[in-house]
Amino acid sequence: MTAVVFPAVVHAPHYEVLVRDRRGWPEQTNQRLYRYLPDAQRALVHVPLPGDFGARIVEYDTAYYTRCVVCGEFPDRDEWCFSDWQGVVQYLAPEPGWMCTSEQLVFCPNHRPERED
C-alpha cells in the first residue's frame, strides 16, 4: 500500500474561468483551475472576449492534481489540476514514466510502483 502524502484529489474550493457565446453555444474553458478566487478573477479580466462572448467563474468543491502522491512533484512547472479525473488521465498520458491509477493516485517516474495491480 502506498502512503499518500500529497493527495491527487483535493476537497477544497477551486475556480475555473468559463467562456461562452452569449447566443447559447457550448461553454469552453481556458482549461485552468485556480486554487484561489482572486487568481480566477484576475484571469477573468484578461480573457479576450470577441463579439458576443462572455465569461464567468465557476466554483468546484473538488480538484484533481497531476502531482505525485509520494513526493508532490508535478510533471512540469505549471502545476495543473482539473475539475475531473479524466483530465488528469489525459494530461499524464504523454508524460514519460508518469502513471495514474483507477484509485485516483498519481506517481512520478521515481515513485511509480513496480507492478500495476
Coordinates of N, CA and C in Angstrom, one line a residue:
M1 N 0.8 -1.2 0.0 CA 0.0 0.0 0.0 C 0.9 1.2 0.0
T2 N 0.5 2.2 -0.8 CA 1.2 3.5 -0.9 C 0.8 4.5 0.2
A3 N 1.8 5.1 0.8 CA 1.5 6.1 1.8 C 1.3 7.4 1.0
V4 N 0.1 8.0 1.0 CA -0.3 9.2 0.3 C 0.1 10.4 1.1
V5 N 1.1 11.1 0.7 CA 1.5 12.3 1.4 C 0.9 13.6 0.8
F6 N 0.8 13.5 -0.6 CA 0.3 14.6 -1.4 C -0.9 14.1 -2.2
P7 N -2.1 14.2 -1.7 CA -3.3 13.6 -2.4 C -3.5 14.2 -3.8
A8 N -3.9 13.4 -4.7 CA -4.2 13.9 -6.1 C -5.6 14.5 -6.1
V9 N -6.4 14.0 -5.1 CA -7.8 14.5 -5.0 C -7.9 15.5 -3.8
V10 N -8.2 16.7 -4.1 CA -8.3 17.7 -3.0 C -9.7 18.2 -2.9
H11 N -10.3 18.1 -1.7 CA -11.6 18.5 -1.5 C -11.6 19.9 -0.8
A12 N -11.5 20.9 -1.7 CA -11.4 22.3 -1.3 C -11.9 23.1 -2.5
P13 N -12.4 24.3 -2.3 CA -12.8 25.1 -3.4 C -11.7 25.4 -4.4
H14 N -12.0 25.3 -5.7 CA -11.2 25.6 -6.8 C -12.1 26.4 -7.8
Y15 N -11.4 27.2 -8.7 CA -12.2 28.0 -9.5 C -11.7 27.9 -11.0
E16 N -12.7 28.0 -11.9 CA -12.4 27.9 -13.3 C -13.1 29.1 -14.0
V17 N -12.4 29.6 -15.0 CA -13.0 30.7 -15.9 C -13.6 30.0 -17.1
L18 N -14.8 30.2 -17.3 CA -15.5 29.6 -18.5 C -15.9 30.8 -19.4
V19 N -15.7 30.5 -20.7 CA -16.1 31.4 -21.8 C -17.2 30.8 -22.6
R20 N -18.2 31.7 -22.9 CA -19.4 31.2 -23.6 C -19.9 32.2 -24.5
D21 N -20.3 31.8 -25.7 CA -21.0 32.7 -26.6 C -22.4 33.0 -26.0
R22 N -22.7 34.3 -26.0 CA -24.0 34.7 -25.4 C -25.2 34.2 -26.1
R23 N -25.0 33.7 -27.3 CA -26.2 33.1 -28.1 C -26.5 31.7 -27.7
G24 N -25.7 31.1 -26.7 CA -26.0 29.8 -26.2 C -25.1 28.7 -26.7
W25 N -24.0 29.0 -27.3 CA -23.1 27.9 -27.8 C -22.5 27.3 -26.5
P26 N -22.0 26.0 -26.7 CA -21.4 25.4 -25.5 C -20.3 26.2 -24.9
E27 N -20.1 26.1 -23.6 CA -19.1 26.8 -22.9 C -17.7 26.1 -23.2
Q28 N -16.7 27.0 -23.3 CA -15.4 26.5 -23.4 C -14.6 27.0 -22.3
T29 N -13.7 26.3 -21.8 CA -12.9 26.7 -20.6 C -11.5 27.1 -21.1
N30 N -10.8 27.9 -20.3 CA -9.4 28.2 -20.5 C -8.6 27.1 -20.0
Q31 N -9.2 26.0 -19.6 CA -8.5 24.8 -19.1 C -7.6 24.9 -17.9
R32 N -7.9 25.9 -17.1 CA -7.1 26.1 -15.9 C -8.0 26.2 -14.7
L33 N -7.6 25.4 -13.6 CA -8.3 25.6 -12.4 C -7.4 26.4 -11.5
Y34 N -8.0 27.3 -10.7 CA -7.3 28.2 -9.8 C -7.6 27.8 -8.4
R35 N -6.6 27.8 -7.5 CA -6.8 27.5 -6.1 C -7.5 28.6 -5.4
Y36 N -7.3 29.8 -5.8 CA -7.8 31.0 -5.1 C -8.6 31.8 -6.0
L37 N -9.8 32.3 -5.5 CA -10.7 33.1 -6.2 C -10.1 34.4 -6.8
P38 N -9.2 35.1 -6.1 CA -8.6 36.3 -6.7 C -7.8 36.0 -8.0
D39 N -7.2 34.8 -8.0 CA -6.4 34.4 -9.2 C -7.4 34.2 -10.4
A40 N -8.5 33.6 -10.1 CA -9.5 33.4 -11.2 C -10.1 34.7 -11.6
Q41 N -10.3 35.6 -10.7 CA -10.8 37.0 -11.0 C -9.8 37.7 -11.9
R42 N -8.5 37.6 -11.6 CA -7.5 38.3 -12.5 C -7.5 37.7 -13.9
A43 N -7.7 36.4 -13.9 CA -7.7 35.7 -15.2 C -8.9 36.1 -16.0
L44 N -10.1 36.3 -15.3 CA -11.3 36.7 -16.0 C -11.2 38.0 -16.7
V45 N -10.5 38.9 -16.0 CA -10.3 40.3 -16.6 C -9.4 40.2 -17.8
H46 N -8.5 39.3 -17.9 CA -7.6 39.2 -19.1 C -8.0 38.2 -20.2
V47 N -9.2 37.6 -20.1 CA -9.7 36.7 -21.1 C -10.2 37.6 -22.3
P48 N -9.6 37.3 -23.5 CA -10.1 38.1 -24.7 C -11.5 37.6 -25.0
L49 N -12.4 38.5 -25.2 CA -13.8 38.2 -25.4 C -14.3 38.9 -26.7
P50 N -14.1 38.2 -27.9 CA -14.6 38.9 -29.1 C -16.1 38.8 -29.3
G51 N -16.6 39.8 -29.9 CA -18.0 39.8 -30.2 C -19.0 39.5 -29.1
D52 N -19.8 38.5 -29.3 CA -20.9 38.2 -28.3 C -20.5 37.2 -27.2
F53 N -19.2 37.1 -26.9 CA -18.8 36.1 -25.9 C -18.8 36.8 -24.5
G54 N -19.0 35.9 -23.5 CA -19.0 36.3 -22.2 C -18.2 35.4 -21.4
A55 N -17.9 35.7 -20.1 CA -17.1 34.8 -19.3 C -17.6 34.9 -17.9
R56 N -17.4 33.8 -17.1 CA -17.8 33.7 -15.8 C -16.9 32.8 -15.0
I57 N -17.0 32.8 -13.7 CA -16.2 32.0 -12.8 C -17.1 30.9 -12.2
V58 N -16.7 29.7 -12.3 CA -17.4 28.5 -11.7 C -16.6 28.0 -10.6
E59 N -17.2 27.6 -9.5 CA -16.5 27.0 -8.3 C -16.8 25.5 -8.3
Y60 N -15.7 24.8 -8.0 CA -15.8 23.3 -7.8 C -15.4 23.0 -6.4
D61 N -16.0 22.0 -5.8 CA -15.7 21.6 -4.5 C -14.5 20.6 -4.4
T62 N -14.1 20.0 -5.5 CA -13.1 19.1 -5.6 C -12.2 19.3 -6.8
A63 N -10.9 19.2 -6.7 CA -10.0 19.3 -7.8 C -9.1 18.1 -7.8
Y64 N -8.6 17.8 -9.0 CA -7.7 16.6 -9.2 C -6.4 17.1 -9.7
Y65 N -5.3 16.8 -8.9 CA -4.0 17.3 -9.2 C -3.1 16.3 -10.0
T66 N -2.2 16.8 -10.8 CA -1.3 16.0 -11.5 C 0.0 15.8 -10.8
R67 N 0.0 15.8 -9.5 CA 1.2 15.7 -8.7 C 1.3 14.3 -8.1
C68 N 2.6 13.9 -7.9 CA 2.9 12.6 -7.4 C 2.4 12.5 -5.9
V69 N 1.7 11.4 -5.6 CA 1.2 11.3 -4.2 C 2.3 11.0 -3.2
V70 N 3.5 10.7 -3.6 CA 4.5 10.4 -2.7 C 5.4 11.6 -2.4
C71 N 5.9 12.3 -3.5 CA 6.8 13.4 -3.3 C 6.2 14.8 -3.6
G72 N 5.0 14.8 -4.2 CA 4.4 16.1 -4.5 C 4.9 16.8 -5.8
E73 N 5.8 16.1 -6.5 CA 6.3 16.7 -7.8 C 5.2 16.7 -8.9
F74 N 5.2 17.7 -9.7 CA 4.4 17.8 -10.9 C 5.2 17.5 -12.1
P75 N 4.6 17.1 -13.2 CA 5.3 16.7 -14.4 C 6.0 18.0 -15.0
D76 N 5.5 19.1 -14.7 CA 6.0 20.4 -15.2 C 5.8 21.5 -14.3
R77 N 6.3 22.7 -14.6 CA 6.2 23.8 -13.7 C 4.8 24.4 -13.6
D78 N 3.9 24.0 -14.5 CA 2.6 24.7 -14.5 C 1.6 24.2 -13.3
E79 N 2.0 23.1 -12.7 CA 1.2 22.5 -11.6 C -0.3 22.5 -11.9
W80 N -0.6 21.7 -13.0 CA -2.0 21.6 -13.5 C -2.9 20.8 -12.5
C81 N -4.1 21.3 -12.4 CA -5.2 20.5 -11.7 C -6.4 20.6 -12.5
F82 N -7.3 19.7 -12.4 CA -8.5 19.6 -13.2 C -9.8 19.4 -12.4
S83 N -10.9 19.6 -13.1 CA -12.2 19.5 -12.4 C -12.7 18.1 -12.4
D84 N -12.0 17.2 -13.1 CA -12.4 15.8 -13.1 C -11.2 14.9 -13.3
W85 N -11.3 13.6 -13.0 CA -10.2 12.7 -13.0 C -9.7 12.4 -14.4
Q86 N -10.7 12.4 -15.4 CA -10.3 12.2 -16.8 C -9.3 13.2 -17.3
G87 N -9.4 14.4 -16.8 CA -8.4 15.5 -17.2 C -7.0 15.1 -16.8
V88 N -6.9 14.5 -15.6 CA -5.6 14.1 -15.1 C -5.1 12.9 -16.0
V89 N -5.9 12.0 -16.3 CA -5.6 10.8 -17.1 C -5.1 11.3 -18.5
Q90 N -5.8 12.2 -19.1 CA -5.4 12.7 -20.4 C -4.1 13.5 -20.4
Y91 N -4.0 14.3 -19.4 CA -2.8 15.1 -19.2 C -1.5 14.3 -19.0
L92 N -1.6 13.3 -18.2 CA -0.4 12.5 -17.9 C -0.1 11.4 -18.9
A93 N -1.0 11.1 -19.8 CA -0.8 10.0 -20.8 C 0.5 10.2 -21.6
P94 N 0.8 11.4 -22.1 CA 2.0 11.5 -22.9 C 3.3 11.8 -22.0
E95 N 3.1 11.9 -20.7 CA 4.3 12.2 -19.9 C 5.1 10.9 -19.6
P96 N 6.4 10.9 -20.0 CA 7.2 9.7 -19.9 C 7.3 9.3 -18.4
G97 N 7.0 8.0 -18.1 CA 7.2 7.5 -16.7 C 6.1 7.8 -15.7
W98 N 5.2 8.8 -16.0 CA 4.2 9.1 -15.1 C 3.0 8.2 -15.2
M99 N 2.3 8.0 -14.1 CA 1.2 7.0 -14.1 C 0.1 7.4 -13.1
C100 N -1.1 7.2 -13.6 CA -2.2 7.4 -12.7 C -3.0 6.1 -12.6
T101 N -3.7 5.9 -11.5 CA -4.4 4.6 -11.3 C -5.9 4.9 -11.2
S102 N -6.6 3.8 -11.3 CA -8.1 3.8 -11.1 C -8.5 4.2 -9.7
E103 N -7.5 4.1 -8.7 CA -7.8 4.5 -7.3 C -7.5 6.0 -7.1
Q104 N -7.3 6.7 -8.2 CA -7.0 8.2 -8.3 C -5.8 8.5 -7.5
L105 N -4.7 7.8 -7.9 CA -3.4 8.1 -7.4 C -2.5 8.4 -8.6
V106 N -1.5 9.3 -8.3 CA -0.6 9.7 -9.4 C 0.8 9.4 -8.9
F107 N 1.6 8.9 -9.8 CA 3.0 8.5 -9.5 C 4.0 9.1 -10.5
C108 N 5.1 9.7 -10.0 CA 6.1 10.2 -10.9 C 7.0 9.0 -11.3
P109 N 7.9 9.2 -12.2 CA 8.8 8.1 -12.6 C 9.6 7.5 -11.4
N110 N 10.0 8.3 -10.4 CA 10.8 7.9 -9.3 C 10.0 7.1 -8.3
H111 N 8.7 7.2 -8.3 CA 7.8 6.5 -7.3 C 6.8 5.6 -7.9
R112 N 6.9 5.4 -9.2 CA 6.0 4.5 -9.9 C 6.1 3.1 -9.3
P113 N 5.0 2.5 -9.0 CA 5.1 1.1 -8.4 C 5.7 0.1 -9.4
E114 N 6.4 -0.8 -8.9 CA 7.0 -1.9 -9.8 C 5.9 -2.6 -10.6
R115 N 4.9 -2.9 -10.0 CA 3.8 -3.7 -10.5 C 2.5 -2.9 -10.6
E116 N 1.8 -3.1 -11.7 CA 0.5 -2.5 -11.8 C -0.6 -3.5 -11.4
D117 N -1.3 -3.3 -10.3 CA -2.3 -4.3 -9.9 C -3.6 -4.1 -10.6

